PDB file of C-alpha atoms in Angstrom:
ATOM      1  CA  UNK A 823       0.000   0.000   0.000  1.00 50.00           C
ATOM      2  CA  UNK A 824       2.913   2.338   0.710  1.00 56.00           C
ATOM      3  CA  UNK A 825       4.191   1.680  -2.804  1.00 59.00           C
ATOM      4  CA  UNK A 826       0.848   2.607  -4.345  1.00 57.00           C
ATOM      5  CA  UNK A 827       0.731   5.862  -2.378  1.00 60.00           C
ATOM      6  CA  UNK A 828       4.299   6.720  -3.419  1.00 61.00           C
ATOM      7  CA  UNK A 829       3.510   5.965  -7.066  1.00 59.00           C
ATOM      8  CA  UNK A 830       0.449   8.229  -6.907  1.00 59.00           C
ATOM      9  CA  UNK A 831       2.548  11.116  -5.607  1.00 62.00           C
ATOM     10  CA  UNK A 832       5.303  10.623  -8.193  1.00 62.00           C
ATOM     11  CA  UNK A 833       2.845  10.343 -11.080  1.00 60.00           C
ATOM     12  CA  UNK A 834       0.964  13.468 -10.041  1.00 60.00           C
ATOM     13  CA  UNK A 835       4.280  15.328 -10.025  1.00 61.00           C
ATOM     14  CA  UNK A 836       5.018  14.164 -13.572  1.00 57.00           C
ATOM     15  CA  UNK A 837       1.556  14.515 -15.099  1.00 57.00           C
ATOM     16  CA  UNK A 838      -1.205  16.941 -14.098  1.00 56.00           C
ATOM     17  CA  UNK A 839      -4.124  15.492 -12.145  1.00 56.00           C
ATOM     18  CA  UNK A 840      -6.815  13.919 -14.222  1.00 62.00           C
ATOM     19  CA  UNK A 841      -8.771  10.670 -14.037  1.00 61.00           C
ATOM     20  CA  UNK A 842      -6.433   9.004 -16.515  1.00 63.00           C
ATOM     21  CA  UNK A 843      -3.582   9.601 -14.057  1.00 66.00           C
ATOM     22  CA  UNK A 844      -5.326   7.425 -11.481  1.00 68.00           C
ATOM     23  CA  UNK A 845      -5.763   4.653 -14.059  1.00 69.00           C
ATOM     24  CA  UNK A 846      -2.126   5.033 -15.066  1.00 69.00           C
ATOM     25  CA  UNK A 847      -0.912   4.731 -11.464  1.00 68.00           C
ATOM     26  CA  UNK A 848      -3.066   1.682 -10.791  1.00 72.00           C
ATOM     27  CA  UNK A 849      -1.793   0.080 -13.984  1.00 74.00           C
ATOM     28  CA  UNK A 850       1.827   0.788 -13.008  1.00 73.00           C
ATOM     29  CA  UNK A 851       1.289  -0.521  -9.491  1.00 74.00           C
ATOM     30  CA  UNK A 852      -0.114  -3.864 -10.584  1.00 76.00           C
ATOM     31  CA  UNK A 853       2.453  -4.203 -13.355  1.00 75.00           C
ATOM     32  CA  UNK A 854       5.327  -3.487 -10.959  1.00 73.00           C
ATOM     33  CA  UNK A 855       3.898  -5.882  -8.381  1.00 75.00           C
ATOM     34  CA  UNK A 856       3.633  -8.646 -10.997  1.00 73.00           C
ATOM     35  CA  UNK A 857       7.158  -7.976 -12.280  1.00 70.00           C
ATOM     36  CA  UNK A 858       8.552  -7.973  -8.717  1.00 70.00           C
ATOM     37  CA  UNK A 859       6.841 -11.243  -7.770  1.00 73.00           C
ATOM     38  CA  UNK A 860       7.617 -13.255 -10.883  1.00 69.00           C
ATOM     39  CA  UNK A 861      10.391 -11.297 -12.673  1.00 64.00           C
ATOM     40  CA  UNK A 862       8.304 -11.801 -15.797  1.00 66.00           C
ATOM     41  CA  UNK A 863       5.455  -9.950 -17.487  1.00 68.00           C
ATOM     42  CA  UNK A 864       2.979 -12.046 -19.475  1.00 71.00           C
ATOM     43  CA  UNK A 865       1.719 -11.125 -22.932  1.00 72.00           C
ATOM     44  CA  UNK A 866      -1.756 -10.277 -21.634  1.00 73.00           C
ATOM     45  CA  UNK A 867      -0.344  -6.999 -20.265  1.00 72.00           C
ATOM     46  CA  UNK A 868       0.013  -5.767 -23.852  1.00 72.00           C
ATOM     47  CA  UNK A 869      -3.726  -5.206 -24.344  1.00 75.00           C
ATOM     48  CA  UNK A 870      -4.159  -2.939 -21.268  1.00 75.00           C
ATOM     49  CA  UNK A 871      -1.038  -1.064 -22.344  1.00 74.00           C
ATOM     50  CA  UNK A 872      -2.484  -0.311 -25.775  1.00 73.00           C
ATOM     51  CA  UNK A 873      -5.817   0.700 -24.233  1.00 73.00           C
ATOM     52  CA  UNK A 874      -3.962   3.020 -21.888  1.00 72.00           C
ATOM     53  CA  UNK A 875      -2.360   4.788 -24.852  1.00 72.00           C
ATOM     54  CA  UNK A 876      -5.759   5.361 -26.474  1.00 68.00           C
ATOM     55  CA  UNK A 877      -7.794   6.372 -23.426  1.00 65.00           C
ATOM     56  CA  UNK A 878      -5.255   8.377 -21.455  1.00 63.00           C
ATOM     57  CA  UNK A 879      -4.698  11.625 -23.256  1.00 59.00           C
ATOM     58  CA  UNK A 880      -1.400  13.415 -23.133  1.00 65.00           C
ATOM     59  CA  UNK A 881      -0.393  17.051 -23.405  1.00 71.00           C
ATOM     60  CA  UNK A 882       2.745  16.077 -25.291  1.00 77.00           C
ATOM     61  CA  UNK A 883       2.846  16.570 -29.091  1.00 84.00           C
ATOM     62  CA  UNK A 884       2.755  13.336 -31.087  1.00 82.00           C
ATOM     63  CA  UNK A 885       6.142  13.896 -32.782  1.00 88.00           C
ATOM     64  CA  UNK A 886       7.808  14.349 -29.380  1.00 88.00           C
ATOM     65  CA  UNK A 887       6.183  11.145 -28.140  1.00 86.00           C
ATOM     66  CA  UNK A 888       7.252   9.142 -31.208  1.00 88.00           C
ATOM     67  CA  UNK A 889      10.852  10.403 -31.047  1.00 91.00           C
ATOM     68  CA  UNK A 890      11.048   9.678 -27.322  1.00 90.00           C
ATOM     69  CA  UNK A 891       9.656   6.205 -27.830  1.00 89.00           C
ATOM     70  CA  UNK A 892      12.166   5.422 -30.566  1.00 92.00           C
ATOM     71  CA  UNK A 893      15.069   6.828 -28.535  1.00 93.00           C
ATOM     72  CA  UNK A 894      14.238   4.679 -25.510  1.00 91.00           C
ATOM     73  CA  UNK A 895      13.691   1.658 -27.766  1.00 91.00           C
ATOM     74  CA  UNK A 896      17.130   2.164 -29.305  1.00 94.00           C
ATOM     75  CA  UNK A 897      18.970   2.719 -26.004  1.00 92.00           C
ATOM     76  CA  UNK A 898      17.269  -0.023 -24.001  1.00 89.00           C
ATOM     77  CA  UNK A 899      17.360  -2.424 -26.960  1.00 90.00           C
ATOM     78  CA  UNK A 900      21.102  -1.864 -27.324  1.00 93.00           C
ATOM     79  CA  UNK A 901      21.609  -2.539 -23.610  1.00 90.00           C
ATOM     80  CA  UNK A 902      19.517  -5.712 -23.977  1.00 88.00           C
ATOM     81  CA  UNK A 903      21.702  -6.901 -26.876  1.00 91.00           C
ATOM     82  CA  UNK A 904      25.001  -6.119 -25.131  1.00 92.00           C
ATOM     83  CA  UNK A 905      24.157  -7.143 -21.553  1.00 88.00           C
ATOM     84  CA  UNK A 906      21.046  -9.312 -21.604  1.00 82.00           C
ATOM     85  CA  UNK A 907      21.317 -10.028 -17.866  1.00 84.00           C
ATOM     86  CA  UNK A 908      20.940  -6.323 -17.031  1.00 81.00           C
ATOM     87  CA  UNK A 909      17.585  -5.707 -18.685  1.00 82.00           C
ATOM     88  CA  UNK A 910      14.748  -7.899 -19.902  1.00 78.00           C
ATOM     89  CA  UNK A 911      12.682  -7.656 -23.046  1.00 77.00           C
ATOM     90  CA  UNK A 912       9.646  -6.563 -21.003  1.00 75.00           C
ATOM     91  CA  UNK A 913      11.720  -3.646 -19.691  1.00 80.00           C
ATOM     92  CA  UNK A 914      12.588  -2.643 -23.247  1.00 83.00           C
ATOM     93  CA  UNK A 915       8.929  -2.782 -24.269  1.00 78.00           C
ATOM     94  CA  UNK A 916       7.728  -0.744 -21.327  1.00 78.00           C
ATOM     95  CA  UNK A 917      10.481   1.870 -21.548  1.00 84.00           C
ATOM     96  CA  UNK A 918       9.387   2.323 -25.157  1.00 85.00           C
ATOM     97  CA  UNK A 919       5.739   2.440 -24.111  1.00 83.00           C
ATOM     98  CA  UNK A 920       6.280   4.964 -21.321  1.00 83.00           C
ATOM     99  CA  UNK A 921       8.467   7.057 -23.598  1.00 86.00           C
ATOM    100  CA  UNK A 922       5.546   7.294 -25.987  1.00 85.00           C
ATOM    101  CA  UNK A 923       3.080   7.981 -23.188  1.00 82.00           C
ATOM    102  CA  UNK A 924       5.067  10.640 -21.310  1.00 83.00           C
ATOM    103  CA  UNK A 925       7.289  12.352 -23.864  1.00 84.00           C
ATOM    104  CA  UNK A 926      10.946  13.258 -23.328  1.00 87.00           C
ATOM    105  CA  UNK A 927      10.625  15.817 -20.528  1.00 86.00           C
ATOM    106  CA  UNK A 928       8.332  13.769 -18.314  1.00 84.00           C
ATOM    107  CA  UNK A 929      10.184  10.551 -19.097  1.00 86.00           C
ATOM    108  CA  UNK A 930      13.486  12.054 -17.986  1.00 87.00           C
ATOM    109  CA  UNK A 931      11.879  13.271 -14.761  1.00 86.00           C
ATOM    110  CA  UNK A 932      10.488   9.765 -14.197  1.00 83.00           C
ATOM    111  CA  UNK A 933      13.931   8.233 -14.789  1.00 85.00           C
ATOM    112  CA  UNK A 934      15.619  10.676 -12.405  1.00 87.00           C
ATOM    113  CA  UNK A 935      13.045   9.876  -9.734  1.00 84.00           C
ATOM    114  CA  UNK A 936      13.492   6.142 -10.279  1.00 82.00           C
ATOM    115  CA  UNK A 937      17.283   6.439 -10.023  1.00 84.00           C
ATOM    116  CA  UNK A 938      16.928   8.427  -6.792  1.00 87.00           C
ATOM    117  CA  UNK A 939      14.513   5.844  -5.365  1.00 83.00           C
ATOM    118  CA  UNK A 940      16.864   3.044  -6.438  1.00 82.00           C
ATOM    119  CA  UNK A 941      19.800   4.668  -4.642  1.00 89.00           C
ATOM    120  CA  UNK A 942      17.681   5.160  -1.518  1.00 88.00           C
ATOM    121  CA  UNK A 943      16.558   1.523  -1.697  1.00 83.00           C
ATOM    122  CA  UNK A 944      20.173   0.294  -1.971  1.00 87.00           C
ATOM    123  CA  UNK A 945      21.239   2.468   0.964  1.00 89.00           C
ATOM    124  CA  UNK A 946      18.285   1.221   2.997  1.00 86.00           C
ATOM    125  CA  UNK A 947      19.162  -2.424   2.241  1.00 84.00           C
ATOM    126  CA  UNK A 948      22.844  -1.874   3.082  1.00 84.00           C
ATOM    127  CA  UNK A 949      22.082  -0.315   6.465  1.00 83.00           C
ATOM    128  CA  UNK A 950      19.698  -3.153   7.367  1.00 78.00           C
ATOM    129  CA  UNK A 951      22.166  -5.849   6.250  1.00 74.00           C
ATOM    130  CA  UNK A 952      24.947  -4.348   8.359  1.00 68.00           C
ATOM    131  CA  UNK A 953      22.797  -4.246  11.494  1.00 60.00           C
TER     132      UNK A 953
END
């Protein structure tokens, strides 16, 4: 539940409040929970992802969204080819998807927030392992 609350706050910082934001956060929460539990995302997550693109409007111009999506596809796909143990194919797909959904500015903010949360998580784990 704490994770869902944190995701709501982060998403509202990235994207202005609207009903689609709530749907987006719920989708992300259940997707992240599934990925964390099984380390795998089934193909049936593709359909809700496509629906999310159609029903959740964005303030970002379409060209910006397409360029962002292609850039994240190229970068994450290259990482997948070089170091396949670092990133999975589902991660590549969803980085591409979220790049299209958010656009470059919001996607970079989301990545910075995720890096910060990752560093805090590592520090938290290290302090609890030492004690």
